[in-house]
Every structure is written in C-alpha cells, then in structure tokens.
mmCIF file with all atom_site columns, C-alpha atoms in Angstrom:
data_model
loop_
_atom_site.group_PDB
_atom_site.id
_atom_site.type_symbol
_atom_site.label_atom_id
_atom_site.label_alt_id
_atom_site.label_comp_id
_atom_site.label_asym_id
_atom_site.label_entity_id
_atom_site.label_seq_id
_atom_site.pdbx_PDB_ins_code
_atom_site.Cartn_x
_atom_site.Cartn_y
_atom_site.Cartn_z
_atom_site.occupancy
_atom_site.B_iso_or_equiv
_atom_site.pdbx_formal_charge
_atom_site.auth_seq_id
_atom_site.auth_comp_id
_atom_site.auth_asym_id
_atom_site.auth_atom_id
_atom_site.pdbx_PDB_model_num
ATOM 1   C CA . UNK A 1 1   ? 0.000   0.000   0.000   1.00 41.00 ? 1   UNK A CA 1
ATOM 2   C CA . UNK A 1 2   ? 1.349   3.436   -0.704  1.00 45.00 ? 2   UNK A CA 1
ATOM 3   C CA . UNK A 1 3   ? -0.538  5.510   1.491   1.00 46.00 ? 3   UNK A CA 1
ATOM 4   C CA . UNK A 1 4   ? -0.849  8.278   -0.899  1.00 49.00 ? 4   UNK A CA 1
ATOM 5   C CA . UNK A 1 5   ? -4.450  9.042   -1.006  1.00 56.00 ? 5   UNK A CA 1
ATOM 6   C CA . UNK A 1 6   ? -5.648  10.554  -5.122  1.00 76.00 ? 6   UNK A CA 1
ATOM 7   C CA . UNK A 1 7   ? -8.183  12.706  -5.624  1.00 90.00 ? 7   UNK A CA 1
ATOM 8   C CA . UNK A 1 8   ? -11.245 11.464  -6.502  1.00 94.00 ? 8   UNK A CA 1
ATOM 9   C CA . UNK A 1 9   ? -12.399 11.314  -10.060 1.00 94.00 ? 9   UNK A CA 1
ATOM 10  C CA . UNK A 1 10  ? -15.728 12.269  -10.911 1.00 97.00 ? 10  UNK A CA 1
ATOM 11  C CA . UNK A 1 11  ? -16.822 9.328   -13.862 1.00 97.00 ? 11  UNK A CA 1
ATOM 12  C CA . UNK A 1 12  ? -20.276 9.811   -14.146 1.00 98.00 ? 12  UNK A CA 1
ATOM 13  C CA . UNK A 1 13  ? -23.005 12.293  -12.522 1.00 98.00 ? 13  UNK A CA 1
ATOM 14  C CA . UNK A 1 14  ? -26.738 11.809  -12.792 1.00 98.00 ? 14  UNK A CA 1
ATOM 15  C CA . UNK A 1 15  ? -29.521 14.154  -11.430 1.00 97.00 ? 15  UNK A CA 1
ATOM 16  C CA . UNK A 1 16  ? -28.838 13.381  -7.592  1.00 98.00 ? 16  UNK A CA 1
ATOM 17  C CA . UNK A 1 17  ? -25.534 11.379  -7.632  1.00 98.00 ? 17  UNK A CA 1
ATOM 18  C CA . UNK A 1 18  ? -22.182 11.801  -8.243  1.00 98.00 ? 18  UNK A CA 1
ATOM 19  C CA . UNK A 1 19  ? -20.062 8.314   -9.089  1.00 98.00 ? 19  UNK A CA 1
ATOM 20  C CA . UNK A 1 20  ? -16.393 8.781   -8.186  1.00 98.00 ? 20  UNK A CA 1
ATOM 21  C CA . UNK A 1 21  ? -13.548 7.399   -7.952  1.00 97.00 ? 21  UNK A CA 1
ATOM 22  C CA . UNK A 1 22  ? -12.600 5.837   -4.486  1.00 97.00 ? 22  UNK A CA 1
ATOM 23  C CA . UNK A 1 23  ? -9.457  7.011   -2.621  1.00 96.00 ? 23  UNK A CA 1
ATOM 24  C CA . UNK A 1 24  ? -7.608  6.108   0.552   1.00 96.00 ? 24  UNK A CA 1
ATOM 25  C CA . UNK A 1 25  ? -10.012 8.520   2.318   1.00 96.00 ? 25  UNK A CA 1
ATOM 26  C CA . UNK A 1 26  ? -13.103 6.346   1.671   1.00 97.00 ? 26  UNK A CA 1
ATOM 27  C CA . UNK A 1 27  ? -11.671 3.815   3.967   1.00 97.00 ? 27  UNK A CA 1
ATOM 28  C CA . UNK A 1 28  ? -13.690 3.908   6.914   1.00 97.00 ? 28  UNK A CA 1
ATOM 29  C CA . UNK A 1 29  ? -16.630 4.740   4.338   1.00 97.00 ? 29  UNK A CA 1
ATOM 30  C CA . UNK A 1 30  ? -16.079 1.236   2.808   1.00 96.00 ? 30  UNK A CA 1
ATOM 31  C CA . UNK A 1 31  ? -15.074 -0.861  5.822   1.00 96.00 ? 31  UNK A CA 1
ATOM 32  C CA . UNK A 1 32  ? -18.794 -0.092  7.354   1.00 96.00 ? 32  UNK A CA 1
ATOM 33  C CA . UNK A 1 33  ? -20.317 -0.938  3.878   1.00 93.00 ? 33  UNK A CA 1
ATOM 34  C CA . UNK A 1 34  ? -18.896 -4.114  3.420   1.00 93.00 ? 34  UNK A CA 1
ATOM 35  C CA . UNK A 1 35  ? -19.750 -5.408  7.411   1.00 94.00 ? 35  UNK A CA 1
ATOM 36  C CA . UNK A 1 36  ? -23.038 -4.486  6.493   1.00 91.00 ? 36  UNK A CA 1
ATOM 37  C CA . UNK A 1 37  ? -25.713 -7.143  7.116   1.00 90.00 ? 37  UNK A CA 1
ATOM 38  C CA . UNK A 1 38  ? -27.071 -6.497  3.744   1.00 87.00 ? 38  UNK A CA 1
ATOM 39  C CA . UNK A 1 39  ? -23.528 -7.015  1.913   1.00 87.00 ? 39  UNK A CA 1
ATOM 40  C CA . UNK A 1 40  ? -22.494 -9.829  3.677   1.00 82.00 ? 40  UNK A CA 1
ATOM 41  C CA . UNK A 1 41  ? -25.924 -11.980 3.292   1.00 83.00 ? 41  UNK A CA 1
ATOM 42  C CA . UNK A 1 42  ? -25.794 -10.946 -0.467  1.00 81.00 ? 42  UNK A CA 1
ATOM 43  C CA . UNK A 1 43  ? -22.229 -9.846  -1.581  1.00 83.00 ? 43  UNK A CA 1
ATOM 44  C CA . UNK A 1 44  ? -20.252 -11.688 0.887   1.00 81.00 ? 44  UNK A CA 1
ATOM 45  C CA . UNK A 1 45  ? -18.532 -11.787 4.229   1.00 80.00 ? 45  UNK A CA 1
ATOM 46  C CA . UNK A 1 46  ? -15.193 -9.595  3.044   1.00 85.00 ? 46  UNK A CA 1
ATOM 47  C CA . UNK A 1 47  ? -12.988 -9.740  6.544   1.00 89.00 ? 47  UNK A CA 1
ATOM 48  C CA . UNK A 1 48  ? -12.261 -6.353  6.891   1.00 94.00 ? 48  UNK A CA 1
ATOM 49  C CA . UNK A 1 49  ? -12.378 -4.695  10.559  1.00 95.00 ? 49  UNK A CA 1
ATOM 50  C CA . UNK A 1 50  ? -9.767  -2.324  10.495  1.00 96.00 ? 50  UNK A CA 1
ATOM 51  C CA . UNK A 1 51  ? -9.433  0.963   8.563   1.00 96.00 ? 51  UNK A CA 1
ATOM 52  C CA . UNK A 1 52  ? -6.015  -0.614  7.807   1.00 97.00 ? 52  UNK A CA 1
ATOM 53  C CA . UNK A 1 53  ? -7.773  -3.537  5.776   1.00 96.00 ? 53  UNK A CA 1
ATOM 54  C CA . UNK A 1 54  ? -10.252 -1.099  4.181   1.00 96.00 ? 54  UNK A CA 1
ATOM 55  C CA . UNK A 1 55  ? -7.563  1.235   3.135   1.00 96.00 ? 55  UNK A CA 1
ATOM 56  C CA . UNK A 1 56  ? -5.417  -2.103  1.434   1.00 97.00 ? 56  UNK A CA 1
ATOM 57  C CA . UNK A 1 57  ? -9.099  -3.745  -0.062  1.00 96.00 ? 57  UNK A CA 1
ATOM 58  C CA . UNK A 1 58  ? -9.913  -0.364  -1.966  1.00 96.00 ? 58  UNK A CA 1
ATOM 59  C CA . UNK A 1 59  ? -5.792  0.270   -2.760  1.00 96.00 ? 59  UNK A CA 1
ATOM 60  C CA . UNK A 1 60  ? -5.845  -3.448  -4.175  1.00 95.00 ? 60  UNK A CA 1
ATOM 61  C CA . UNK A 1 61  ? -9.710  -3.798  -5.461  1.00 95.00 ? 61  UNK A CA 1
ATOM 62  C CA . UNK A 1 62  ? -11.613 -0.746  -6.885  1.00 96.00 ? 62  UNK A CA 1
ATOM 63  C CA . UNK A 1 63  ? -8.616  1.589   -7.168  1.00 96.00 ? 63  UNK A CA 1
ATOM 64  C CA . UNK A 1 64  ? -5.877  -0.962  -8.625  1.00 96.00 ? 64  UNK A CA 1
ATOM 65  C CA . UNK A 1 65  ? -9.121  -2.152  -11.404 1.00 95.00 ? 65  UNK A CA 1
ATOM 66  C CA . UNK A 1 66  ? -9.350  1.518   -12.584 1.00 96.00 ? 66  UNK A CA 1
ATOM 67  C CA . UNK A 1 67  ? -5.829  1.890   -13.181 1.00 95.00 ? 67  UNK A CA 1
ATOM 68  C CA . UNK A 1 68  ? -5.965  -1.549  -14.998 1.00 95.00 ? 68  UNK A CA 1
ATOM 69  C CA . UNK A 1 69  ? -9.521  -1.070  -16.527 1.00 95.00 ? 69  UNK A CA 1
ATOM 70  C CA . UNK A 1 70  ? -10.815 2.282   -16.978 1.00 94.00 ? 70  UNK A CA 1
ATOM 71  C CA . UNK A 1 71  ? -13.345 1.348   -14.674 1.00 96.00 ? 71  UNK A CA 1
ATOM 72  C CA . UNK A 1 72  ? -14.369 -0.018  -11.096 1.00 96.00 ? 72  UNK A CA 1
ATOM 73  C CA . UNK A 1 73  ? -16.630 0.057   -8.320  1.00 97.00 ? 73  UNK A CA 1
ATOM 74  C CA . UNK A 1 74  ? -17.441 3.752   -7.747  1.00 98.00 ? 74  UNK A CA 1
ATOM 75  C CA . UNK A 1 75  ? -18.253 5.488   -4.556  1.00 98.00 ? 75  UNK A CA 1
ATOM 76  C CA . UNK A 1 76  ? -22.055 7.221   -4.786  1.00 98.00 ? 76  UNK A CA 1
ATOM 77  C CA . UNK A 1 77  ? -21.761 10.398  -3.275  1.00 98.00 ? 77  UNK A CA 1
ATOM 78  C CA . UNK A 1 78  ? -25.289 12.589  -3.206  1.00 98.00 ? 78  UNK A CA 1
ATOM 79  C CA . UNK A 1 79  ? -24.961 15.581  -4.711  1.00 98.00 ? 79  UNK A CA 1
ATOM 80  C CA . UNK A 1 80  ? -27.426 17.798  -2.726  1.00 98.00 ? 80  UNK A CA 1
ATOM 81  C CA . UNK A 1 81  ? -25.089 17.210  0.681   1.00 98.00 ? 81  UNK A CA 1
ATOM 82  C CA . UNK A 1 82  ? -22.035 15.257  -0.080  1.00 97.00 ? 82  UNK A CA 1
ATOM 83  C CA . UNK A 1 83  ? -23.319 12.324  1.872   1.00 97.00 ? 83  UNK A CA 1
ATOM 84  C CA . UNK A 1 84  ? -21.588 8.306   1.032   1.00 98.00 ? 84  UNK A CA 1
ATOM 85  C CA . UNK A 1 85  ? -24.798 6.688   -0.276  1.00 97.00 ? 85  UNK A CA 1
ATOM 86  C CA . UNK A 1 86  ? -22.985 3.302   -1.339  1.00 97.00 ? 86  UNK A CA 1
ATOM 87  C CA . UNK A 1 87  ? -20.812 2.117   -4.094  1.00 97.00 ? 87  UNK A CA 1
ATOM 88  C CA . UNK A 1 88  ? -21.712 1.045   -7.656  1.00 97.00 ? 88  UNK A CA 1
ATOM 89  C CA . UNK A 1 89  ? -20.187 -0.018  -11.000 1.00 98.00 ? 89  UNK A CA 1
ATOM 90  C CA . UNK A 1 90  ? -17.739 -2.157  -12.793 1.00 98.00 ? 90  UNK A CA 1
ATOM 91  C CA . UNK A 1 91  ? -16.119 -5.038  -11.521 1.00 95.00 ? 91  UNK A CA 1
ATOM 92  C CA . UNK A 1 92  ? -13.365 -7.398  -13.600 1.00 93.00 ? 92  UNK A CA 1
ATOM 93  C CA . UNK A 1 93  ? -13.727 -11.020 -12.233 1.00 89.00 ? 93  UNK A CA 1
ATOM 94  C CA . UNK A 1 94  ? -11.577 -14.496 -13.404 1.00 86.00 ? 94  UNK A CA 1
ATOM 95  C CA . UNK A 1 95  ? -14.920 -15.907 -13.335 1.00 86.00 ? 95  UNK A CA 1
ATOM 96  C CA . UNK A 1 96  ? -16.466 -13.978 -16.289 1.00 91.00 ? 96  UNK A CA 1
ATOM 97  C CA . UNK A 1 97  ? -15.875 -13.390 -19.534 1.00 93.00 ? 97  UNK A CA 1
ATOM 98  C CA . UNK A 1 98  ? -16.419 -9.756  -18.987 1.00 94.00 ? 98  UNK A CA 1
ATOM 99  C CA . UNK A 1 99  ? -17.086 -7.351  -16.366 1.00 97.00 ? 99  UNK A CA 1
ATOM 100 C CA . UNK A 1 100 ? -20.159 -7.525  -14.133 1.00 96.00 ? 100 UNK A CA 1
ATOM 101 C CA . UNK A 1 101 ? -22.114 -4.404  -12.718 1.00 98.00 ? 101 UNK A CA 1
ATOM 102 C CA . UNK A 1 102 ? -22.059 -4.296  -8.840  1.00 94.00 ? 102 UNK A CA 1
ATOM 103 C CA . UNK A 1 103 ? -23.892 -2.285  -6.421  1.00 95.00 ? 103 UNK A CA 1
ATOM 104 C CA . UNK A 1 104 ? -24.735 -1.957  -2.854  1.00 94.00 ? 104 UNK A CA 1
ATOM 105 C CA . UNK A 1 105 ? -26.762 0.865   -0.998  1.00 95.00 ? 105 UNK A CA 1
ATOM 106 C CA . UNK A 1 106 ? -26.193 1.461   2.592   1.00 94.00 ? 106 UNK A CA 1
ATOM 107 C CA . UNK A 1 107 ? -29.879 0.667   4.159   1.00 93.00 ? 107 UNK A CA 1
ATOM 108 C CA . UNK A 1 108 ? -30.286 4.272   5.166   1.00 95.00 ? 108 UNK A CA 1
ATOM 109 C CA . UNK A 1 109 ? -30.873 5.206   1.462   1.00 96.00 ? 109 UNK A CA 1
ATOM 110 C CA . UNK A 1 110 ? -33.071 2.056   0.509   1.00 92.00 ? 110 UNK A CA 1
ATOM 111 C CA . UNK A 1 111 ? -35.971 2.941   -1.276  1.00 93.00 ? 111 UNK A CA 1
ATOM 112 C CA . UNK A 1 112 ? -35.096 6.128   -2.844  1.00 96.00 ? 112 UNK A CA 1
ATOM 113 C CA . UNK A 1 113 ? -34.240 4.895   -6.247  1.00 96.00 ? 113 UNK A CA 1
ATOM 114 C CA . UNK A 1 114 ? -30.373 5.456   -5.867  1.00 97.00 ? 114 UNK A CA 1
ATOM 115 C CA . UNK A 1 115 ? -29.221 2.201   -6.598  1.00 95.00 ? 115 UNK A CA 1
ATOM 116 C CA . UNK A 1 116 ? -31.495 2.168   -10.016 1.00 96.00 ? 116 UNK A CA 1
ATOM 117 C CA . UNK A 1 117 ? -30.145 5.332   -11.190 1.00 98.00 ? 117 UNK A CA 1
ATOM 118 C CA . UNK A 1 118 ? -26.442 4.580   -10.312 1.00 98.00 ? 118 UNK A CA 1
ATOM 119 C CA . UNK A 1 119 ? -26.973 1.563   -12.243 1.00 98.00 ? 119 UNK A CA 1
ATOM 120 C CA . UNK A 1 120 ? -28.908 2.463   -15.060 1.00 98.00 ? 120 UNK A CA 1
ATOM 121 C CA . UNK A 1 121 ? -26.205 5.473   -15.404 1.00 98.00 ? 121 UNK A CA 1
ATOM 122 C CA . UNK A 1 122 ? -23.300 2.709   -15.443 1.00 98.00 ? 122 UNK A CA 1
ATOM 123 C CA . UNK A 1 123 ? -25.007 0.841   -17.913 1.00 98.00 ? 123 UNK A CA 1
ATOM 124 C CA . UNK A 1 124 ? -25.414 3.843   -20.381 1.00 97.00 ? 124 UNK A CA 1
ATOM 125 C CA . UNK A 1 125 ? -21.878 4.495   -19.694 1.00 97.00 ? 125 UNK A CA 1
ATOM 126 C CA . UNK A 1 126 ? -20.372 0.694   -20.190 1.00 97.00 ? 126 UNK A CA 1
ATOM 127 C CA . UNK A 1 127 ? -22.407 1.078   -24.237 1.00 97.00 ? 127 UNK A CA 1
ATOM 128 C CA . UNK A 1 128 ? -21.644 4.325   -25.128 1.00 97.00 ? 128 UNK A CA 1
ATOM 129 C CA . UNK A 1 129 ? -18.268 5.097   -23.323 1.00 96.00 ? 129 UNK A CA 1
ATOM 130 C CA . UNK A 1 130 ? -16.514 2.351   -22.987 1.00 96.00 ? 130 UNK A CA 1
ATOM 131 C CA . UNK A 1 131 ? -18.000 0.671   -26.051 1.00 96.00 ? 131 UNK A CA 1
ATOM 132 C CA . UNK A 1 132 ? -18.575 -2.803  -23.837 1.00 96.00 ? 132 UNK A CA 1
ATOM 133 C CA . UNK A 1 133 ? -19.324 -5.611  -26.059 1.00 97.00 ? 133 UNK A CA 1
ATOM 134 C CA . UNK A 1 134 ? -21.315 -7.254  -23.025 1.00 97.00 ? 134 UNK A CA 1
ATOM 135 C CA . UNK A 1 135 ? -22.235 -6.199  -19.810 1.00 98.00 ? 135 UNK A CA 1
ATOM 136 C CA . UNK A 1 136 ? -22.674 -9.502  -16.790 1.00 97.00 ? 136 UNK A CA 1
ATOM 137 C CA . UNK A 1 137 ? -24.293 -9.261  -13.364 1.00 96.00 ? 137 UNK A CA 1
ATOM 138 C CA . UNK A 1 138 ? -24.294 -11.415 -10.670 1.00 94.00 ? 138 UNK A CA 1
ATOM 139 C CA . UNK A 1 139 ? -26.671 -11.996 -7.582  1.00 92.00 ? 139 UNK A CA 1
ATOM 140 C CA . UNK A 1 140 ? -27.278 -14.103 -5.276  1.00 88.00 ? 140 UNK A CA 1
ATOM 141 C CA . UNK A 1 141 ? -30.049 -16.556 -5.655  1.00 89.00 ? 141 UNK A CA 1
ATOM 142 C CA . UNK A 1 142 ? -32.577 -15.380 -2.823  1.00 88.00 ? 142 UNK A CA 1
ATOM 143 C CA . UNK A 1 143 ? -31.757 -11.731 -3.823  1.00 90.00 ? 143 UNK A CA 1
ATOM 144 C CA . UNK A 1 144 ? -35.064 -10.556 -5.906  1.00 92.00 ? 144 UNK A CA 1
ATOM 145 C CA . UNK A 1 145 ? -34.525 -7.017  -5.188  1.00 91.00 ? 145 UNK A CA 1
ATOM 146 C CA . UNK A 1 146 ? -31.225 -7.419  -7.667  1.00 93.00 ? 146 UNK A CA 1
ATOM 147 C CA . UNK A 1 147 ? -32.924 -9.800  -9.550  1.00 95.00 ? 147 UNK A CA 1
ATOM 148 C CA . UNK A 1 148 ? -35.457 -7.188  -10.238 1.00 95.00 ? 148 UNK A CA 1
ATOM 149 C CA . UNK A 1 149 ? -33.042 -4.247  -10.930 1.00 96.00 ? 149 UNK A CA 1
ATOM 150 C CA . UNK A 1 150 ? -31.036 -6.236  -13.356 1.00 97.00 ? 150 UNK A CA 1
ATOM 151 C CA . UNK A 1 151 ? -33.828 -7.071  -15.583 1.00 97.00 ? 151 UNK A CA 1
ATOM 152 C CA . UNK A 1 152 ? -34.854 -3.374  -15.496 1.00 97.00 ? 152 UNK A CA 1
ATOM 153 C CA . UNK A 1 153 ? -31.130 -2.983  -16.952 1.00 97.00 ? 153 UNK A CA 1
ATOM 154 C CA . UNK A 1 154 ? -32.486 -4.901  -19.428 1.00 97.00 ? 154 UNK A CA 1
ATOM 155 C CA . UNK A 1 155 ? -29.843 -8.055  -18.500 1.00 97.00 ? 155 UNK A CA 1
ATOM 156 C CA . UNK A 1 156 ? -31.190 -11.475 -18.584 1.00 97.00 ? 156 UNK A CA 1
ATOM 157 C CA . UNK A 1 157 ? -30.814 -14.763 -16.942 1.00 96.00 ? 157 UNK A CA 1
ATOM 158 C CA . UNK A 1 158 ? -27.832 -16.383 -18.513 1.00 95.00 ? 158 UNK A CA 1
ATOM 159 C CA . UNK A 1 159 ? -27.058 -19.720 -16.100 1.00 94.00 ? 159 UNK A CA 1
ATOM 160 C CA . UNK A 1 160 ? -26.664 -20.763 -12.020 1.00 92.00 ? 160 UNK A CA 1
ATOM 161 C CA . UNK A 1 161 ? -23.079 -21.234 -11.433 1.00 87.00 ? 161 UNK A CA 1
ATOM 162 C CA . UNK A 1 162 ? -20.864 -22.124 -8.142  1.00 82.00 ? 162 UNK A CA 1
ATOM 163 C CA . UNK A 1 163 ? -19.329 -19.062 -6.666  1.00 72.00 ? 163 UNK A CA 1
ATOM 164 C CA . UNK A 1 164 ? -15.271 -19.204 -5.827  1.00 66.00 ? 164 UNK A CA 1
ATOM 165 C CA . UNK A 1 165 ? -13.849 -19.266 -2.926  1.00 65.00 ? 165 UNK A CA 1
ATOM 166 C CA . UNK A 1 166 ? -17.252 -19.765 -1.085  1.00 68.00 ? 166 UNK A CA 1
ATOM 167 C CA . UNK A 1 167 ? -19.110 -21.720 -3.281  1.00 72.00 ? 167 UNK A CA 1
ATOM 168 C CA . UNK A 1 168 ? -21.960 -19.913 -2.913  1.00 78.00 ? 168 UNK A CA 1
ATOM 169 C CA . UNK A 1 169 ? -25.231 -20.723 -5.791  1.00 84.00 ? 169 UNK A CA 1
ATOM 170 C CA . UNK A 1 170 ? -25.094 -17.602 -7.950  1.00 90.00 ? 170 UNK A CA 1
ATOM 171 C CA . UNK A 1 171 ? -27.070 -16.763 -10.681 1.00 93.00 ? 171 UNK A CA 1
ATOM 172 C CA . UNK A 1 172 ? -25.069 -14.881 -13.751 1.00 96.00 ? 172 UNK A CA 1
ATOM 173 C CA . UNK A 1 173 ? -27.029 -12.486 -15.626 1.00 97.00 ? 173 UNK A CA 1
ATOM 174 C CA . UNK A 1 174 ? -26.077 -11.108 -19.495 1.00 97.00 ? 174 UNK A CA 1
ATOM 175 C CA . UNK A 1 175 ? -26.780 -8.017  -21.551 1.00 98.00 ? 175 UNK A CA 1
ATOM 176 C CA . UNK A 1 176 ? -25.055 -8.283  -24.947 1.00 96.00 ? 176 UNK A CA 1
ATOM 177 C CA . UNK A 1 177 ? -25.040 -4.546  -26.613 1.00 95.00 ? 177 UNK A CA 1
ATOM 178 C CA . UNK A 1 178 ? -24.110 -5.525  -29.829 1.00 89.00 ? 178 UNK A CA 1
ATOM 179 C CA . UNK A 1 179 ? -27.667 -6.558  -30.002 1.00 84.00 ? 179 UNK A CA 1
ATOM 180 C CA . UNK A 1 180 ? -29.405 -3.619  -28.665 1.00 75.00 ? 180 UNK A CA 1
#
C-alpha cells in the first residue's frame, strides 16, 4: 500500500448522484459498507475490521481495477449534501468473460431509487463510453430485489453457477449490446 491518497475522479453524474472514484479517504466509508448485514448476506462476508484492511481492499480492489480497466466500483456520493450513499459499478472477475455491474446501498438510502439510477447510469456508460461488447451481473439466488433491478437494466438470466472461494449458488445475468 502506498498511502498516498488521489483525488477522486468524478466518472459519471446523474440528477442526484455523483459516481467517483474511491481514494484512501473512503476507507472507513467502505469498511462499514462491506460489514453491512445487507452485503455480507448478499455480496459476501469480506474480513475487513480495520481501517487498515479497508484502506489495502480499496488500494488493491476498486482503485488498482481503474488503473488496470478504466473502470471499477465507484463510490455514490449525493450531490445535494455530499453524503456516502454506497458504491456502484464495474467489476473485472476471473470468473467472467467480462465485467459484471455491482452495487450496494447502505440501508439508510433504501428505497429512494439510488441504486437504479447509479446503475442504469453505469449501464449507459459501459455502451456508449466504454464501447462494452457485453455487460454480466451477478446476484445471489434469494436476492429478488437485484434480480429485479437487473432485468430493469435490461440483462437477462444467462445460467446458475458455483461461486469461488465460497461456493456460494449464484445466478449470472447477461446483456449483450451488440444486439441492442
């Protein structure tokens, strides 16, 4: 880990949200998202209980894959007070053939259509930005709220498949742009 925290980048901005870049500052942001309830019955358990560990998880994770990618998981700041709603966009996995859209809300902000117009932003930008042949998504089986927001995204039900390390039932979902 360097320690040098970057300044954020703004990627994408939609009526109420700003997506951005994370940095070394967003550490103790991230470290209570991921202990969530919510993320760990859904996303998984990530073991990260230090601001230490959250510092190296976003240095190695969402900051390394935008270096690498052009893209990542992005932190959802609101625009009318600054306030860390969650974190939402692009993630590279072994496991796929291409990258998967992620997302997770902190519960406070449940409800208020944040997560659907994070997504539906990174979508837009995946076609017409990066020019993404396919978008994936992944979920967890008992998950319908995801369920339901990735077939508004207008992905569909591709196959089950065994989640590594944890082997956790997943289903994979597919949107395939050249088609659209």
């Amino acid at each position: 880990m360097s320690g040098a925290t970057t300044e954020p980048v703004t990627v994408i901005e939609t009526p109420r949200l700003r997506l951005r870049t994370a940095t070394l500052d967003d550490a103790a942001f991230y470290m209570e998202l991921v202990n969530d309830p919510s993320w760990i019955a859904n996303i998984g358990q990530r073991n990260i209980h230090t601001v230490e560990a959250a510092s190296a998880a976003l240095e190695s994770g969402p900051m390394a894959q935008f270096r690498d990618y052009g893209y990542s998981l992005y932190i959802l700041e609101r625009l009318s007070d600054g306030a860390l709603v969650g974190m939402a966009g692009l993630v590279r996995r072994d496991s796929l053939p291409g990258p998967d859209i992620g997302y997770a809300v902190r519960p406070a902000y449940w409800g208020q259509g944040y997560a659907w117009e994070a997504a539906a932003a990174i979508v837009q930008h995946a076609q017409h930005v990066l020019r993404l042949p396919t978008l994936y998504g992944i979920t967890s089986l008992q998950n319908q709220a995801s369920i339901n927001l990735l077939n508004k995204l207008g992905l569909r039900f591709e196959r089950f498949t065994r989640r590594q390390p944890d082997g956790k039932d997943t289903n994979v979902y597919r949107r395939d742009f050249r088609l659209d």
